[in-house]
Amino acid sequence: MNKQEIFSYLADQQDFLAKVSDSIWETPETCFEETASAETLCKALEAAGFTVERGVAGIATAFTGTYGHGKPVIGFLGEFDALSGLSQKAGIAEKEALVPGGNGHGCGHNLLGTGCLAGAMGMKKYLEETGKEGTVIYFGCSAEEGGSGKAFMAREGCFDALDAAIAWHPSDKYNCSGGGMLANCQIYFRYKGVSSHAAMSPHLGRSALDAVTLFNVGIQFLREHVLPSVRMHYAVTDTGGFSPNVVQPTAEVLTLLRAPDNVILADVRARVEDIARGAALMTGTELEIDFVKACSNVVPNDAMGYAAVENMRLLELPKYTEEEMEFYAKISATNKGGNPEHPVAEEIPDYQPSDEVFPASSDVGDVSWVAPTVSIGTPTWPIGTPAHSWQAVAVGKSALAHKATLAAGQAMAGLAIDLIEKPELLAKAKEEHNRRLKGGKYECPIPKGVKPRIISTKK
């Protein structure tokens, strides 16, 4: 059985795959709460003949689907979590919430998890038909958005057996490029002060809100003294109350720190924590530092990147009806970078190796420290559509989304076949991986005692 036969097999699964992704779109769930979405994928894996293990790494919504035996062991990194506040009706080119204030798949993870399912199914079919040795593992990775589910899974050794990992992400274009992504960590800083009458006895109070304010001022001054690639974000999640004539006894700020690698991030984190302690000293308040999660920087792999693009170029690009293209043109027109005249990307650019670091983060980084890892993109959205947008949700059940998801699955399956049939490719990927680590080994940036948590956005 050759690649084109695998591609045809997956094309025959289009309706099955579309039902899976649409079902996840219809049950958008956030950070470690993806119960229905995880079960949809688990049942799909079981229907496809995989052995499913639920609740891996102590995470209720994380799971694996396994088939085969022996090496190479290839992992597919599926995601399925949604974003809060991005509810949107499907199939319309204007912003209109399906559920006011509800969740929505603004990053296309309903497609992401399904595309990796397709890739895993393609590799499984190849192993079945050829009798080749190899193991395919689908990893159901919850809480990529804000929870770093893969980092918790990596800490527990879930990816240790892998020879290589394959991922993809919805996009407005075909892509696979080199370069890394930023490591990050998320920390709550909570201050406890003393309430008092703000006019009659302010000297008896100790303002926690003042501490948060001074902390944030300290962060602003720190920006000049870190690398330009470092990012420091914050949200004040508790201001202590609504009465200005009361000295606020509690206040809280949630900080997200990013840096080019884990070592630089650790230094930035230590300096930020010193600022937090300084604010407590200046205001006479108590400080609690609550570490939430972290993820590592992405280690790129050019050997797998070149091979991934070669497989994308084996595909027959999707075609769309005139009516479908009219809808995509309307969506594209709502974006500043849109192209209503040609709303759907049709070119597959060359792979571009790079030493640059993309200014975003992903918990795929933790897997990339454990095994050679690559990620591709296919156009599930019209040109110019940004991730985390209502437009991405609006097209999440469209033919564009479904066909690009299939294309991603086909390309990933093709790459997996290469890793089976070309041991020299896998050896080259591993050699590059070791070289990039420079003798280092994976150390999870999440302390052992920190557990995955549900962070509700509901008040």
Short mmCIF file of C-alpha atoms in Angstrom, two decimals:
data_model
loop_
_atom_site.label_atom_id
_atom_site.label_comp_id
_atom_site.label_asym_id
_atom_site.label_seq_id
_atom_site.Cartn_x
_atom_site.Cartn_y
_atom_site.Cartn_z
CA MET A 1 0.00 0.00 0.00
CA ASN A 2 1.43 3.40 -0.99
CA LYS A 3 0.81 6.93 0.22
CA GLN A 4 -1.79 7.77 -2.41
CA GLU A 5 -3.83 4.77 -1.33
CA ILE A 6 -3.63 6.01 2.27
CA PHE A 7 -4.71 9.47 1.12
CA SER A 8 -7.69 7.89 -0.69
CA TYR A 9 -8.58 5.85 2.37
CA LEU A 10 -8.64 9.03 4.49
CA ALA A 11 -10.70 10.85 1.86
CA ASP A 12 -13.28 8.08 2.24
CA GLN A 13 -13.39 8.92 5.98
CA GLN A 14 -14.28 12.58 5.30
CA ASP A 15 -17.87 12.33 6.58
CA PHE A 16 -16.76 10.50 9.73
CA LEU A 17 -14.07 13.11 10.42
CA ALA A 18 -16.44 16.02 9.76
CA LYS A 19 -18.96 14.62 12.25
CA VAL A 20 -16.23 14.36 14.88
CA SER A 21 -15.00 17.94 14.40
CA ASP A 22 -18.55 19.35 14.22
CA SER A 23 -19.50 17.54 17.42
CA ILE A 24 -16.54 19.13 19.22
CA TRP A 25 -17.41 22.54 17.71
CA GLU A 26 -20.92 22.16 19.16
CA THR A 27 -19.62 21.44 22.69
CA PRO A 28 -16.92 24.10 23.20
CA GLU A 29 -15.18 23.50 26.53
CA THR A 30 -12.21 25.26 28.08
CA CYS A 31 -9.07 24.40 30.09
CA PHE A 32 -9.34 20.91 31.66
CA GLU A 33 -13.15 20.92 31.38
CA GLU A 34 -13.34 19.29 27.92
CA THR A 35 -15.34 16.26 29.09
CA ALA A 36 -17.70 15.95 26.12
CA SER A 37 -15.02 16.79 23.54
CA ALA A 38 -12.56 14.26 24.97
CA GLU A 39 -15.19 11.55 24.99
CA THR A 40 -16.11 12.31 21.37
CA LEU A 41 -12.50 11.69 20.34
CA CYS A 42 -12.13 8.62 22.58
CA LYS A 43 -15.19 7.02 20.98
CA ALA A 44 -13.91 7.92 17.51
CA LEU A 45 -10.56 6.27 18.30
CA GLU A 46 -12.31 3.15 19.57
CA ALA A 47 -14.47 3.04 16.45
CA ALA A 48 -11.28 3.24 14.37
CA GLY A 49 -9.72 0.29 16.21
CA PHE A 50 -7.38 2.00 18.67
CA THR A 51 -6.88 0.90 22.26
CA VAL A 52 -7.92 3.88 24.37
CA GLU A 53 -6.68 4.83 27.82
CA ARG A 54 -8.59 7.63 29.53
CA GLY A 55 -7.41 9.90 32.33
CA VAL A 56 -3.68 9.70 31.60
CA ALA A 57 -1.19 11.67 33.71
CA GLY A 58 -3.91 12.15 36.31
CA ILE A 59 -5.80 14.51 33.99
CA ALA A 60 -9.46 13.59 33.57
CA THR A 61 -9.68 14.88 29.99
CA ALA A 62 -6.31 13.58 28.73
CA PHE A 63 -6.14 10.24 26.95
CA THR A 64 -4.24 8.08 24.46
CA GLY A 65 -5.23 5.87 21.55
CA THR A 66 -2.65 3.23 20.60
CA TYR A 67 -2.19 0.73 17.78
CA GLY A 68 0.69 -1.48 16.65
CA HIS A 69 3.89 -2.75 18.20
CA GLY A 70 7.59 -2.05 18.09
CA LYS A 71 9.44 0.88 16.59
CA PRO A 72 9.28 3.53 15.39
CA VAL A 73 6.83 4.98 17.89
CA ILE A 74 5.12 7.99 16.31
CA GLY A 75 2.88 10.34 18.29
CA PHE A 76 0.10 12.59 16.99
CA LEU A 77 -0.66 15.56 19.26
CA GLY A 78 -4.41 16.20 19.31
CA GLU A 79 -6.02 19.22 20.98
CA PHE A 80 -9.70 19.99 21.50
CA ASP A 81 -10.12 22.86 23.98
CA ALA A 82 -12.05 26.04 23.18
CA LEU A 83 -11.74 29.69 24.22
CA SER A 84 -14.00 31.62 26.53
CA GLY A 85 -16.12 34.48 25.21
CA LEU A 86 -15.86 33.47 21.54
CA SER A 87 -19.28 31.93 20.96
CA GLN A 88 -20.34 32.54 17.36
CA LYS A 89 -22.97 31.22 14.98
CA ALA A 90 -21.62 29.10 12.15
CA GLY A 91 -21.99 29.98 8.50
CA ILE A 92 -22.60 33.73 8.80
CA ALA A 93 -20.20 36.57 7.99
CA GLU A 94 -21.08 38.84 10.87
CA LYS A 95 -20.38 38.69 14.57
CA GLU A 96 -23.31 37.06 16.37
CA ALA A 97 -22.92 34.88 19.43
CA LEU A 98 -24.58 31.48 19.46
CA VAL A 99 -24.61 31.63 23.27
CA PRO A 100 -24.01 35.14 24.66
CA GLY A 101 -20.80 35.09 26.67
CA GLY A 102 -20.24 31.44 25.79
CA ASN A 103 -17.22 29.54 24.59
CA GLY A 104 -16.15 29.05 20.98
CA HIS A 105 -13.49 27.28 18.94
CA GLY A 106 -11.68 30.45 17.91
CA CYS A 107 -8.37 28.61 17.51
CA GLY A 108 -9.85 25.70 15.57
CA HIS A 109 -8.98 22.99 18.06
CA ASN A 110 -12.13 21.08 17.07
CA LEU A 111 -10.32 20.65 13.75
CA LEU A 112 -6.88 20.19 15.28
CA GLY A 113 -7.86 17.14 17.31
CA THR A 114 -9.75 15.68 14.35
CA GLY A 115 -6.89 16.24 11.89
CA CYS A 116 -4.48 14.40 14.16
CA LEU A 117 -7.05 11.62 14.42
CA ALA A 118 -6.96 11.40 10.62
CA GLY A 119 -3.15 11.28 10.63
CA ALA A 120 -3.15 8.51 13.23
CA MET A 121 -5.80 6.57 11.30
CA GLY A 122 -3.69 6.85 8.15
CA MET A 123 -0.59 5.47 9.87
CA LYS A 124 -2.67 2.68 11.46
CA LYS A 125 -4.08 1.69 8.07
CA TYR A 126 -0.58 1.56 6.62
CA LEU A 127 0.65 -0.68 9.42
CA GLU A 128 -2.37 -2.96 9.02
CA GLU A 129 -2.03 -3.33 5.27
CA THR A 130 1.74 -3.70 5.08
CA GLY A 131 2.40 -5.68 8.25
CA LYS A 132 5.24 -3.27 9.04
CA GLU A 133 6.47 -2.88 12.59
CA GLY A 134 5.65 0.40 14.29
CA THR A 135 3.42 1.97 16.93
CA VAL A 136 1.07 4.90 16.50
CA ILE A 137 -0.13 6.81 19.55
CA TYR A 138 -2.77 9.50 19.43
CA PHE A 139 -2.35 11.84 22.40
CA GLY A 140 -5.49 13.62 23.56
CA CYS A 141 -3.93 16.76 25.02
CA SER A 142 -6.29 18.97 26.97
CA ALA A 143 -5.96 22.62 27.97
CA GLU A 144 -3.44 23.94 25.46
CA GLU A 145 -5.07 27.35 25.87
CA GLY A 146 -3.84 28.53 29.25
CA GLY A 147 -3.37 25.13 30.90
CA SER A 148 -0.23 23.62 29.31
CA GLY A 149 -1.73 20.14 29.35
CA LYS A 150 1.16 18.64 27.38
CA ALA A 151 3.67 19.99 29.92
CA PHE A 152 1.86 18.18 32.74
CA MET A 153 1.75 15.05 30.57
CA ALA A 154 5.46 15.37 29.74
CA ARG A 155 6.26 15.76 33.44
CA GLU A 156 4.64 12.36 34.01
CA GLY A 157 6.60 10.72 31.19
CA CYS A 158 3.75 10.33 28.70
CA PHE A 159 5.94 11.09 25.67
CA ASP A 160 9.14 9.31 26.74
CA ALA A 161 8.64 6.34 24.39
CA LEU A 162 8.29 8.49 21.26
CA ASP A 163 10.74 8.41 18.39
CA ALA A 164 9.00 11.42 16.81
CA ALA A 165 5.90 13.57 17.24
CA ILE A 166 3.69 15.15 14.57
CA ALA A 167 1.29 18.04 15.04
CA TRP A 168 -0.60 20.61 13.02
CA HIS A 169 -2.61 23.77 13.56
CA PRO A 170 -5.47 25.46 11.70
CA SER A 171 -4.38 28.54 9.78
CA ASP A 172 -5.24 30.81 6.87
CA LYS A 173 -2.43 29.32 4.78
CA TYR A 174 -0.35 26.23 4.12
CA ASN A 175 2.76 26.43 6.24
CA CYS A 176 5.59 24.58 7.88
CA SER A 177 8.55 26.67 8.88
CA GLY A 178 11.53 26.52 11.18
CA GLY A 179 12.15 28.59 14.24
CA GLY A 180 11.12 28.22 17.84
CA MET A 181 8.39 29.54 20.10
CA LEU A 182 8.61 31.17 23.52
CA ALA A 183 8.62 29.38 26.85
CA ASN A 184 6.10 30.77 29.32
CA CYS A 185 4.80 30.52 32.86
CA GLN A 186 1.67 31.80 34.56
CA ILE A 187 1.60 32.92 38.20
CA TYR A 188 -0.94 34.48 40.55
CA PHE A 189 0.36 37.13 42.95
CA ARG A 190 -2.14 37.60 45.78
CA TYR A 191 -1.84 40.32 48.39
CA LYS A 192 -3.55 40.45 51.76
CA GLY A 193 -3.76 43.75 53.61
CA VAL A 194 -5.90 45.33 56.33
CA SER A 195 -9.22 47.09 55.69
CA SER A 196 -9.99 50.41 57.28
CA HIS A 197 -12.02 53.59 56.79
CA ALA A 198 -10.18 55.37 53.97
CA ALA A 199 -10.98 58.85 55.37
CA MET A 200 -11.12 58.53 59.16
CA SER A 201 -8.39 55.93 59.73
CA PRO A 202 -6.37 55.26 56.58
CA HIS A 203 -3.24 54.95 58.73
CA LEU A 204 -4.71 51.76 60.22
CA GLY A 205 -5.19 50.15 56.81
CA ARG A 206 -2.77 48.34 54.54
CA SER A 207 -3.87 48.42 50.92
CA ALA A 208 -3.51 45.23 48.91
CA LEU A 209 -4.56 47.18 45.83
CA ASP A 210 -1.62 49.55 46.36
CA ALA A 211 0.63 46.49 46.38
CA VAL A 212 -0.75 45.28 43.04
CA THR A 213 -0.35 48.77 41.60
CA LEU A 214 3.28 49.00 42.74
CA PHE A 215 3.93 45.49 41.43
CA ASN A 216 2.69 46.48 37.99
CA VAL A 217 4.74 49.68 38.05
CA GLY A 218 7.78 47.57 38.86
CA ILE A 219 7.04 45.35 35.87
CA GLN A 220 6.99 48.42 33.61
CA PHE A 221 10.47 49.46 34.77
CA LEU A 222 11.76 45.90 34.34
CA ARG A 223 10.84 45.89 30.64
CA GLU A 224 13.90 48.02 29.81
CA HIS A 225 16.22 45.48 31.38
CA VAL A 226 15.17 42.21 29.76
CA LEU A 227 15.70 40.87 26.24
CA PRO A 228 13.43 42.43 23.58
CA SER A 229 11.92 38.98 22.98
CA VAL A 230 10.73 38.69 26.60
CA ARG A 231 7.02 39.33 27.13
CA MET A 232 5.34 40.18 30.44
CA HIS A 233 1.53 40.28 30.48
CA TYR A 234 -0.84 40.75 33.38
CA ALA A 235 -4.50 40.90 34.33
CA VAL A 236 -5.75 42.33 37.62
CA THR A 237 -8.24 39.68 38.66
CA ASP A 238 -9.21 41.10 42.07
CA THR A 239 -9.17 44.80 42.95
CA GLY A 240 -10.41 44.28 46.49
CA GLY A 241 -13.94 45.58 46.16
CA PHE A 242 -16.09 48.43 44.83
CA SER A 243 -16.03 50.91 47.72
CA PRO A 244 -13.39 53.64 47.34
CA ASN A 245 -13.83 54.67 50.98
CA VAL A 246 -12.51 51.30 52.17
CA VAL A 247 -8.82 50.43 52.16
CA GLN A 248 -8.85 47.29 50.03
CA PRO A 249 -7.73 44.28 52.08
CA THR A 250 -7.27 41.88 49.14
CA ALA A 251 -6.04 42.16 45.56
CA GLU A 252 -4.70 39.77 42.97
CA VAL A 253 -2.84 39.92 39.67
CA LEU A 254 -2.34 37.06 37.21
CA THR A 255 0.94 37.33 35.32
CA LEU A 256 2.02 35.52 32.16
CA LEU A 257 5.75 35.64 31.42
CA ARG A 258 7.39 34.57 28.14
CA ALA A 259 11.04 34.18 27.15
CA PRO A 260 13.07 32.52 24.36
CA ASP A 261 13.95 29.50 26.48
CA ASN A 262 13.42 27.95 29.89
CA VAL A 263 16.71 29.25 31.34
CA ILE A 264 15.98 32.88 30.44
CA LEU A 265 12.42 32.46 31.65
CA ALA A 266 13.60 31.21 35.05
CA ASP A 267 15.72 34.34 35.47
CA VAL A 268 12.84 36.64 34.47
CA ARG A 269 10.50 34.80 36.81
CA ALA A 270 12.92 35.24 39.74
CA ARG A 271 13.17 38.98 39.08
CA VAL A 272 9.40 39.36 38.82
CA GLU A 273 8.93 37.50 42.10
CA ASP A 274 11.44 39.88 43.73
CA ILE A 275 9.37 42.82 42.48
CA ALA A 276 6.27 41.21 43.98
CA ARG A 277 8.00 40.81 47.35
CA GLY A 278 9.20 44.41 47.17
CA ALA A 279 5.64 45.63 46.64
CA ALA A 280 4.55 43.68 49.72
CA LEU A 281 7.36 45.26 51.79
CA MET A 282 6.47 48.77 50.59
CA THR A 283 2.82 48.38 51.52
CA GLY A 284 3.05 46.26 54.65
CA THR A 285 0.96 43.51 53.07
CA GLU A 286 1.30 39.74 52.90
CA LEU A 287 2.09 38.03 49.61
CA GLU A 288 1.10 34.62 48.25
CA ILE A 289 2.82 33.41 45.06
CA ASP A 290 0.69 30.77 43.34
CA PHE A 291 2.40 29.07 40.37
CA VAL A 292 -0.25 27.91 37.85
CA LYS A 293 1.53 26.37 34.88
CA ALA A 294 4.39 26.66 32.39
CA CYS A 295 5.47 25.37 29.01
CA SER A 296 8.86 25.03 27.35
CA ASN A 297 10.19 26.73 24.26
CA VAL A 298 9.68 24.87 20.98
CA VAL A 299 12.72 23.05 19.60
CA PRO A 300 12.38 23.05 15.78
CA ASN A 301 13.39 20.17 13.54
CA ASP A 302 14.34 21.01 9.97
CA ALA A 303 14.75 17.39 8.87
CA MET A 304 11.11 16.66 9.60
CA GLY A 305 10.07 20.10 8.34
CA TYR A 306 11.41 19.52 4.84
CA ALA A 307 9.78 16.07 4.74
CA ALA A 308 6.45 17.49 5.93
CA VAL A 309 6.35 20.03 3.08
CA GLU A 310 7.19 17.29 0.56
CA ASN A 311 4.14 15.39 1.77
CA MET A 312 1.88 18.43 1.60
CA ARG A 313 2.89 18.82 -2.04
CA LEU A 314 1.69 15.29 -2.81
CA LEU A 315 -1.88 16.31 -2.04
CA GLU A 316 -4.59 17.35 -4.45
CA LEU A 317 -5.62 20.76 -3.15
CA PRO A 318 -9.30 21.15 -2.20
CA LYS A 319 -11.86 22.76 -4.51
CA TYR A 320 -14.83 24.85 -3.39
CA THR A 321 -18.17 25.80 -4.90
CA GLU A 322 -19.00 29.33 -6.03
CA GLU A 323 -21.41 29.71 -3.11
CA GLU A 324 -18.76 28.57 -0.63
CA MET A 325 -16.21 30.98 -2.07
CA GLU A 326 -18.68 33.86 -1.77
CA PHE A 327 -19.00 33.14 1.95
CA TYR A 328 -15.23 32.94 2.42
CA ALA A 329 -14.83 36.23 0.53
CA LYS A 330 -17.26 37.90 2.94
CA ILE A 331 -15.33 36.55 5.93
CA SER A 332 -12.02 37.62 4.40
CA ALA A 333 -13.40 41.13 3.83
CA THR A 334 -13.99 41.55 7.57
CA ASN A 335 -10.26 41.24 8.28
CA LYS A 336 -7.65 43.93 7.71
CA GLY A 337 -5.30 41.48 6.04
CA GLY A 338 -8.03 39.78 4.05
CA ASN A 339 -8.20 39.18 0.32
CA PRO A 340 -11.85 38.95 -0.82
CA GLU A 341 -10.77 38.51 -4.45
CA HIS A 342 -8.80 35.35 -3.57
CA PRO A 343 -10.01 34.37 -0.09
CA VAL A 344 -8.52 30.86 0.12
CA ALA A 345 -4.77 30.12 0.07
CA GLU A 346 -3.67 27.83 -2.74
CA GLU A 347 0.14 27.85 -2.55
CA ILE A 348 2.40 25.63 -0.47
CA PRO A 349 5.58 27.61 0.23
CA ASP A 350 9.01 26.08 0.60
CA TYR A 351 10.14 25.04 4.04
CA GLN A 352 12.12 27.89 5.60
CA PRO A 353 14.67 26.92 8.27
CA SER A 354 15.13 29.70 10.78
CA ASP A 355 16.79 30.53 14.07
CA GLU A 356 14.14 33.13 14.88
CA VAL A 357 11.69 32.68 17.74
CA PHE A 358 8.01 33.22 16.93
CA PRO A 359 6.48 35.52 19.60
CA ALA A 360 3.90 33.06 20.88
CA SER A 361 3.89 29.92 22.99
CA SER A 362 2.62 26.35 22.79
CA ASP A 363 2.88 23.36 25.06
CA VAL A 364 4.00 21.43 21.98
CA GLY A 365 7.34 22.83 23.14
CA ASP A 366 7.52 20.32 25.98
CA VAL A 367 7.05 17.42 23.58
CA SER A 368 9.70 18.90 21.26
CA TRP A 369 12.24 18.64 24.10
CA VAL A 370 11.47 14.93 24.50
CA ALA A 371 11.43 13.85 20.83
CA PRO A 372 11.88 15.37 17.35
CA THR A 373 8.67 17.26 16.63
CA VAL A 374 7.17 19.07 13.66
CA SER A 375 3.94 21.00 13.11
CA ILE A 376 2.25 21.94 9.85
CA GLY A 377 -0.63 24.26 8.96
CA THR A 378 -3.40 24.16 6.37
CA PRO A 379 -5.95 26.87 5.45
CA THR A 380 -9.06 26.17 7.48
CA TRP A 381 -9.88 29.90 7.52
CA PRO A 382 -10.06 32.53 4.75
CA ILE A 383 -6.95 34.62 4.13
CA GLY A 384 -6.38 37.27 6.80
CA THR A 385 -8.44 35.53 9.48
CA PRO A 386 -6.64 35.77 12.82
CA ALA A 387 -6.69 33.00 15.38
CA HIS A 388 -8.82 33.64 18.47
CA SER A 389 -11.46 35.45 16.42
CA TRP A 390 -15.21 35.13 15.81
CA GLN A 391 -14.41 34.66 12.12
CA ALA A 392 -12.46 31.49 12.87
CA VAL A 393 -15.46 30.16 14.79
CA ALA A 394 -17.88 31.13 12.01
CA VAL A 395 -16.09 28.94 9.44
CA GLY A 396 -15.37 26.09 11.87
CA LYS A 397 -18.04 23.81 10.38
CA SER A 398 -17.55 24.84 6.74
CA ALA A 399 -16.26 22.86 3.76
CA LEU A 400 -13.06 24.91 4.01
CA ALA A 401 -12.52 23.69 7.57
CA HIS A 402 -13.38 20.08 6.80
CA LYS A 403 -11.29 19.77 3.64
CA ALA A 404 -8.23 21.50 5.11
CA THR A 405 -8.46 19.23 8.16
CA LEU A 406 -8.46 16.21 5.87
CA ALA A 407 -5.44 17.63 4.00
CA ALA A 408 -3.57 18.05 7.27
CA GLY A 409 -4.34 14.48 8.26
CA GLN A 410 -3.20 13.16 4.89
CA ALA A 411 0.08 15.08 5.02
CA MET A 412 0.78 13.94 8.60
CA ALA A 413 0.04 10.32 7.66
CA GLY A 414 2.42 10.66 4.71
CA LEU A 415 5.15 11.95 6.98
CA ALA A 416 4.58 9.07 9.40
CA ILE A 417 4.98 6.61 6.51
CA ASP A 418 8.28 8.28 5.61
CA LEU A 419 9.50 7.85 9.18
CA ILE A 420 8.67 4.14 8.92
CA GLU A 421 10.10 3.55 5.44
CA LYS A 422 13.13 5.84 5.67
CA PRO A 423 15.09 5.08 8.84
CA GLU A 424 17.72 7.54 7.62
CA LEU A 425 15.15 10.36 7.89
CA LEU A 426 14.33 9.46 11.49
CA ALA A 427 18.03 9.13 12.30
CA LYS A 428 18.68 12.57 10.80
CA ALA A 429 15.80 14.07 12.79
CA LYS A 430 17.12 12.55 16.02
CA GLU A 431 20.66 13.74 15.34
CA GLU A 432 19.39 17.27 14.77
CA HIS A 433 17.26 17.07 17.90
CA ASN A 434 20.26 16.09 20.02
CA ARG A 435 22.37 18.80 18.44
CA ARG A 436 19.81 21.49 19.20
CA LEU A 437 19.54 20.37 22.83
CA LYS A 438 23.33 20.85 23.15
CA GLY A 439 23.65 17.99 25.58
CA GLY A 440 20.73 19.11 27.67
CA LYS A 441 17.71 17.02 28.56
CA TYR A 442 14.10 17.79 29.24
CA GLU A 443 13.28 19.18 32.66
CA CYS A 444 9.65 20.10 33.10
CA PRO A 445 9.27 23.79 34.01
CA ILE A 446 6.26 22.95 36.19
CA PRO A 447 7.27 22.06 39.76
CA LYS A 448 6.27 18.56 40.84
CA GLY A 449 3.76 19.71 43.43
CA VAL A 450 1.78 21.90 40.99
CA LYS A 451 -1.35 20.18 39.69
CA PRO A 452 -3.52 20.95 36.65
CA ARG A 453 -6.34 23.24 37.58
CA ILE A 454 -9.58 24.52 36.15
CA ILE A 455 -9.55 28.31 35.96
CA SER A 456 -13.13 29.42 35.55
CA THR A 457 -13.92 32.69 33.80
CA LYS A 458 -17.39 32.78 35.33
CA LYS A 459 -18.13 35.26 38.10
#
